[in-house]
């Protein structure tokens, strides 16, 4: 027996035309280890926006009820050749009630329960999800549990990665974000020193109220001095950056090297031998990542994604992380939302042009049931 419901799809054509629409879908009966979830809440994360609208021209798009038709500029249109002509569902994570299951014992045990899940199709009235990727929420609401995976597991993953590589401290840019605030609370609980880079004075005050110790404002004239002092105090030569484009990574490497060189007893033309590592995990800035020859050769720039991390971490680590998230979902890993929108409301111009800006403190929650 199939279930009918509304779902959001995104399609990019070879000529750069992007269509995002609410359409009716058929959801098959779950099989094996699958469950069918009646979706009640789903957050709009930056990782969703890359597929949903990307860098399309939303200001000049054509808007009609439940539908957006926009132009995807070059080089982004041709750079996404692999998805041309494909009608793709969207929404990494969300929460809702399991209303049907496959015949595995794990799936059957979830029948009638409220769960957080990662179906990749969460912007929908219903989603098929794997039971292994469902987190029973108990008395926690779908709204409070909707963001139980991406940001919490990412923030925990940063700390797990740092510990595994022997880092003494972590540096994090765009640190006032929802994820950044989670990372602050985790590091406070784990005793991991954390350097937080923000862009505005009000963000400094926000993190101060949270008890963050090392906060650096990139808008201040003495930004680099503040950054060097914080790195010197913490040995934060290991960082994570969601910005990607521009010179923030370069500034971090430069400050790390300047601190390391200041501690050298002998000059070396090759710079310090202090290992410096930055991980890009997002693209808030779609421009080129600019690096300059100012920090020797002992640096590493790499990417970080949640799924590969979880695949390599091992079941014991992942199980421990998931338990920690569930036990602290309304405290350490709580998420706040500035707006709630329906599936149709999600595609209105006022909404999409706001959440697509990915501004700190402006997180949207989709309520598929209206």
Coordinates of C-alpha atoms in Angstrom, one line a residue:
X1 CA 0.0 0.0 0.0
X2 CA 1.4 3.4 -1.0
X3 CA 0.9 6.7 0.8
X4 CA 0.4 10.0 -1.0
X5 CA 1.8 13.3 0.2
X6 CA 3.5 16.6 -0.8
X7 CA 7.2 16.8 -1.2
X8 CA 9.7 19.4 -2.4
X9 CA 11.9 18.7 -5.5
X10 CA 14.7 20.6 -7.1
X11 CA 15.7 20.3 -10.8
X12 CA 18.6 21.9 -12.6
X13 CA 18.5 21.9 -16.4
X14 CA 21.6 22.1 -18.6
X15 CA 20.7 25.7 -19.6
X16 CA 20.9 26.8 -16.0
X17 CA 17.2 26.9 -15.3
X18 CA 16.5 25.8 -11.7
X19 CA 13.0 24.7 -10.7
X20 CA 12.1 24.1 -7.1
X21 CA 8.5 23.0 -6.5
X22 CA 6.1 21.3 -4.1
X23 CA 4.7 18.2 -5.9
X24 CA 2.6 15.2 -5.0
X25 CA 4.5 12.0 -4.4
X26 CA 3.8 8.3 -3.8
X27 CA 5.6 6.8 -0.9
X28 CA 5.9 3.0 -1.1
X29 CA 5.4 0.6 1.8
X30 CA 8.6 0.3 3.7
X31 CA 10.6 -3.0 3.3
X32 CA 13.2 -4.8 5.5
X33 CA 14.9 -2.3 7.7
X34 CA 13.0 0.7 6.4
X35 CA 10.4 2.8 8.2
X36 CA 7.8 5.3 6.9
X37 CA 7.9 8.6 8.9
X38 CA 5.1 11.1 9.0
X39 CA 7.4 14.2 9.0
X40 CA 6.5 16.9 11.5
X41 CA 9.6 19.1 11.6
X42 CA 12.8 19.6 9.5
X43 CA 15.5 22.3 9.8
X44 CA 16.9 24.1 6.8
X45 CA 20.6 23.6 7.1
X46 CA 23.4 25.1 4.9
X47 CA 24.0 21.6 3.6
X48 CA 20.4 21.5 2.3
X49 CA 20.7 24.9 0.5
X50 CA 23.6 23.7 -1.7
X51 CA 21.1 21.3 -3.4
X52 CA 17.9 23.2 -2.9
X53 CA 18.9 26.5 -4.5
X54 CA 22.7 26.8 -4.5
X55 CA 23.8 30.2 -5.7
X56 CA 20.8 30.7 -8.0
X57 CA 19.5 34.2 -8.7
X58 CA 16.7 34.3 -6.2
X59 CA 16.0 38.0 -6.3
X60 CA 15.0 37.9 -9.9
X61 CA 13.4 34.5 -9.9
X62 CA 9.8 33.7 -11.0
X63 CA 7.6 32.9 -7.9
X64 CA 4.3 31.2 -8.0
X65 CA 2.4 29.3 -5.3
X66 CA 4.6 26.3 -4.4
X67 CA 7.1 26.9 -7.1
X68 CA 10.3 28.9 -7.9
X69 CA 12.0 29.1 -11.3
X70 CA 15.4 30.8 -11.2
X71 CA 18.6 31.1 -13.1
X72 CA 21.8 29.3 -12.0
X73 CA 24.8 31.4 -13.1
X74 CA 28.0 30.1 -14.4
X75 CA 30.3 28.5 -13.5
X76 CA 27.9 26.9 -11.0
X77 CA 25.4 25.6 -13.6
X78 CA 28.0 23.7 -15.7
X79 CA 29.8 22.7 -12.5
X80 CA 26.7 20.8 -11.5
X81 CA 26.5 18.8 -14.7
X82 CA 26.0 15.5 -12.9
X83 CA 22.6 16.6 -11.7
X84 CA 21.3 18.2 -14.9
X85 CA 17.8 17.0 -15.6
X86 CA 17.4 15.1 -12.4
X87 CA 14.4 15.8 -10.2
X88 CA 15.9 15.5 -6.7
X89 CA 14.2 15.4 -3.3
X90 CA 15.7 17.6 -0.5
X91 CA 16.0 17.8 3.3
X92 CA 18.8 16.0 5.1
X93 CA 17.2 15.5 8.5
X94 CA 14.0 15.9 10.5
X95 CA 11.6 14.3 13.0
X96 CA 8.2 12.7 13.0
X97 CA 6.1 9.6 13.8
X98 CA 6.8 6.2 12.4
X99 CA 3.5 5.0 10.8
X100 CA 4.6 1.9 9.0
X101 CA 7.7 -0.4 9.0
X102 CA 9.5 -3.1 7.2
X103 CA 9.6 -6.6 8.6
X104 CA 13.0 -6.4 10.4
X105 CA 12.9 -6.5 14.2
X106 CA 14.7 -3.2 14.4
X107 CA 12.2 -1.5 12.2
X108 CA 9.1 -3.0 13.9
X109 CA 10.4 -1.8 17.3
X110 CA 10.0 1.8 16.0
X111 CA 6.3 1.5 15.1
X112 CA 4.3 4.4 16.5
X113 CA 7.3 6.1 18.0
X114 CA 8.5 9.7 17.4
X115 CA 12.0 9.6 15.9
X116 CA 14.7 11.9 14.5
X117 CA 16.0 10.6 11.2
X118 CA 18.2 11.4 8.2
X119 CA 16.3 10.4 5.1
X120 CA 17.7 13.0 2.7
X121 CA 14.0 13.7 1.8
X122 CA 12.9 15.5 4.9
X123 CA 11.1 18.4 3.2
X124 CA 8.1 16.2 2.7
X125 CA 5.0 15.1 4.4
X126 CA 6.4 11.5 4.5
X127 CA 9.8 10.0 4.2
X128 CA 11.3 6.5 4.0
X129 CA 14.2 6.2 6.4
X130 CA 16.5 3.4 7.5
X131 CA 15.8 2.2 11.0
X132 CA 19.6 2.3 11.8
X133 CA 19.5 6.0 11.2
X134 CA 16.5 6.7 13.4
X135 CA 16.8 8.1 16.9
X136 CA 13.8 7.4 19.2
X137 CA 12.9 10.7 20.9
X138 CA 10.7 9.5 23.7
X139 CA 9.1 12.5 25.3
X140 CA 11.1 15.0 23.2
X141 CA 9.0 16.9 20.6
X142 CA 9.6 16.7 16.9
X143 CA 10.5 20.4 16.9
X144 CA 13.2 19.8 19.6
X145 CA 14.4 16.6 17.9
X146 CA 14.4 17.8 14.3
X147 CA 18.1 18.9 14.4
X148 CA 19.3 15.9 16.3
X149 CA 21.8 14.7 13.7
X150 CA 23.6 17.2 11.4
X151 CA 24.8 20.0 13.8
X152 CA 25.1 17.9 17.0
X153 CA 27.0 15.0 15.3
X154 CA 29.2 17.5 13.3
X155 CA 30.1 19.5 16.4
X156 CA 30.9 16.2 18.3
X157 CA 32.8 15.0 15.2
X158 CA 35.1 18.1 15.4
X159 CA 36.0 17.3 19.0
X160 CA 36.4 13.5 18.2
X161 CA 38.7 14.4 15.2
X162 CA 40.8 16.8 17.3
X163 CA 41.2 14.2 20.1
X164 CA 42.1 11.5 17.6
X165 CA 44.8 13.6 16.0
X166 CA 46.3 14.8 19.3
X167 CA 45.2 18.4 19.1
X168 CA 45.5 20.4 22.3
X169 CA 42.8 22.9 21.3
X170 CA 40.4 23.8 18.5
X171 CA 40.0 27.0 16.5
X172 CA 36.5 27.6 14.9
X173 CA 35.4 30.4 12.6
X174 CA 31.8 31.7 12.2
X175 CA 31.6 30.6 15.8
X176 CA 28.3 32.3 16.8
X177 CA 26.3 29.9 14.6
X178 CA 23.9 27.2 15.9
X179 CA 26.6 24.6 15.4
X180 CA 29.3 27.0 16.9
X181 CA 27.3 27.4 20.1
X182 CA 27.0 23.6 20.4
X183 CA 30.7 23.3 20.0
X184 CA 31.3 25.8 22.8
X185 CA 29.1 23.8 25.2
X186 CA 30.8 20.5 24.2
X187 CA 34.3 21.9 24.6
X188 CA 33.3 23.3 28.0
X189 CA 32.1 19.9 29.1
X190 CA 35.2 18.1 27.7
X191 CA 37.8 20.6 28.9
X192 CA 38.9 21.3 25.3
X193 CA 40.2 24.8 24.8
X194 CA 38.4 26.6 22.0
X195 CA 39.2 29.8 20.1
X196 CA 36.0 31.3 18.6
X197 CA 36.2 33.7 15.7
X198 CA 33.1 35.9 15.1
X199 CA 32.3 38.9 12.9
X200 CA 30.2 41.3 15.0
X201 CA 30.3 42.8 18.5
X202 CA 26.9 41.4 19.4
X203 CA 28.2 38.0 18.6
X204 CA 31.1 38.6 21.1
X205 CA 28.5 39.4 23.8
X206 CA 26.5 36.4 22.9
X207 CA 29.4 34.0 23.4
X208 CA 30.6 35.8 26.5
X209 CA 27.2 35.1 28.0
X210 CA 27.7 31.5 27.2
X211 CA 31.0 31.5 29.1
X212 CA 33.3 31.2 26.1
X213 CA 36.8 32.2 27.1
X214 CA 38.6 33.0 23.9
X215 CA 36.6 35.1 21.5
X216 CA 38.1 37.0 18.5
X217 CA 36.2 39.6 16.5
X218 CA 37.4 39.6 12.8
X219 CA 35.9 43.1 12.4
X220 CA 38.2 44.7 14.9
X221 CA 41.3 46.6 13.8
X222 CA 43.5 44.4 16.0
X223 CA 42.0 41.1 14.8
X224 CA 45.3 39.5 14.0
X225 CA 46.7 40.5 17.4
X226 CA 43.7 39.0 19.2
X227 CA 44.0 35.9 17.1
X228 CA 47.7 35.4 17.9
X229 CA 47.1 35.9 21.6
X230 CA 44.3 33.3 21.7
X231 CA 46.4 30.8 19.7
X232 CA 49.4 31.4 22.0
X233 CA 47.2 30.9 25.1
X234 CA 45.6 27.7 23.9
X235 CA 48.0 26.0 21.3
X236 CA 45.0 26.0 18.8
X237 CA 46.8 24.9 15.7
X238 CA 43.9 22.8 14.6
X239 CA 40.8 24.5 13.2
X240 CA 37.4 24.2 11.4
X241 CA 36.0 26.7 8.9
X242 CA 32.6 26.8 7.3
X243 CA 33.3 29.9 5.2
X244 CA 35.5 28.3 2.6
X245 CA 36.0 31.3 0.3
X246 CA 38.1 34.4 1.0
X247 CA 41.1 34.8 3.3
X248 CA 39.8 33.5 6.7
X249 CA 41.8 30.3 6.4
X250 CA 44.8 32.2 5.3
X251 CA 44.5 34.5 8.4
X252 CA 44.3 31.5 10.7
X253 CA 47.4 29.8 9.2
X254 CA 49.2 33.1 9.3
X255 CA 48.5 33.7 13.0
X256 CA 49.4 30.1 13.8
X257 CA 52.7 30.5 12.1
X258 CA 53.5 33.8 13.7
X259 CA 52.9 32.3 17.1
X260 CA 55.0 29.3 16.3
X261 CA 57.9 31.4 14.9
X262 CA 57.9 33.6 18.0
X263 CA 58.8 30.5 20.0
X264 CA 61.6 29.3 17.8
X265 CA 65.2 29.6 19.1
X266 CA 66.8 29.4 15.7
X267 CA 65.9 30.9 12.3
X268 CA 64.7 28.7 9.5
X269 CA 64.1 29.8 6.0
X270 CA 61.3 27.2 5.8
X271 CA 59.4 28.6 8.7
X272 CA 58.4 26.7 11.8
X273 CA 58.0 22.9 12.1
X274 CA 54.7 23.4 14.0
X275 CA 52.0 21.3 12.3
X276 CA 49.0 23.5 11.4
X277 CA 45.8 22.1 10.1
X278 CA 42.5 23.7 8.9
X279 CA 39.4 21.8 7.8
X280 CA 36.8 23.5 5.4
X281 CA 33.4 22.0 6.2
X282 CA 31.1 24.5 4.4
X283 CA 30.9 27.1 1.7
X284 CA 29.3 30.2 3.2
X285 CA 31.5 32.1 0.7
X286 CA 31.5 30.6 -2.7
X287 CA 34.6 32.5 -3.9
X288 CA 38.1 31.0 -4.1
X289 CA 40.0 30.0 -1.0
X290 CA 42.9 32.4 -0.9
X291 CA 46.2 31.2 0.5
X292 CA 49.5 33.2 0.7
X293 CA 53.1 32.1 1.1
X294 CA 53.4 33.3 4.6
X295 CA 53.4 30.2 6.9
X296 CA 56.1 27.9 5.7
X297 CA 55.4 24.4 4.5
X298 CA 54.1 22.8 7.7
X299 CA 50.4 23.3 7.0
X300 CA 47.5 21.1 5.9
X301 CA 44.2 22.3 4.4
X302 CA 41.6 19.7 4.0
X303 CA 37.9 19.1 3.8
X304 CA 35.6 17.7 6.5
X305 CA 32.2 16.0 5.9
X306 CA 30.1 14.3 8.5
X307 CA 29.2 11.2 6.5
X308 CA 32.8 10.1 5.8
X309 CA 33.7 10.8 9.4
X310 CA 30.9 8.6 10.7
X311 CA 31.8 5.8 8.2
X312 CA 35.4 5.8 9.5
X313 CA 34.8 6.4 13.2
X314 CA 33.5 2.9 13.9
X315 CA 30.1 1.8 15.4
X316 CA 31.3 2.1 19.0
X317 CA 32.2 5.8 18.6
X318 CA 29.0 6.6 16.6
X319 CA 26.8 4.8 19.2
X320 CA 28.5 6.7 22.0
X321 CA 28.0 10.0 20.1
X322 CA 24.3 9.3 19.4
X323 CA 23.6 8.5 23.0
X324 CA 25.3 11.7 24.1
X325 CA 23.2 13.7 21.7
X326 CA 19.9 12.1 22.8
X327 CA 20.7 12.5 26.5
X328 CA 21.4 16.2 26.0
X329 CA 19.1 17.2 23.1
X330 CA 17.4 20.0 25.0
X331 CA 20.6 21.3 26.7
X332 CA 24.0 20.9 25.0
X333 CA 22.6 20.2 21.6
X334 CA 19.5 22.4 21.6
X335 CA 18.6 24.3 18.5
X336 CA 16.6 27.5 18.2
X337 CA 14.6 28.7 15.2
X338 CA 13.6 32.3 14.2
X339 CA 10.9 31.2 11.7
X340 CA 8.6 28.2 11.0
X341 CA 7.3 27.7 7.5
X342 CA 5.2 25.2 5.7
X343 CA 6.4 23.4 2.5
X344 CA 4.6 26.1 0.4
X345 CA 5.8 28.9 2.7
X346 CA 9.3 27.6 2.3
X347 CA 9.2 28.6 -1.4
X348 CA 7.8 32.1 -0.9
X349 CA 10.2 34.9 -1.9
X350 CA 10.4 36.6 1.5
X351 CA 11.4 33.3 3.1
X352 CA 13.8 31.8 0.6
X353 CA 15.7 35.0 0.1
X354 CA 16.2 35.2 3.9
X355 CA 17.2 31.6 4.8
X356 CA 19.4 31.4 1.7
X357 CA 21.6 34.1 3.2
X358 CA 22.6 31.6 6.0
X359 CA 22.9 34.4 8.5
X360 CA 23.9 33.6 12.1
X361 CA 20.8 33.3 14.3
X362 CA 18.3 33.1 11.5
X363 CA 17.5 29.3 11.3
X364 CA 14.3 28.2 9.7
X365 CA 12.2 25.1 10.6
X366 CA 9.9 23.5 8.1
X367 CA 6.6 22.0 9.3
X368 CA 5.5 19.7 6.4
X369 CA 2.1 19.0 7.9
X370 CA 1.2 22.7 7.8

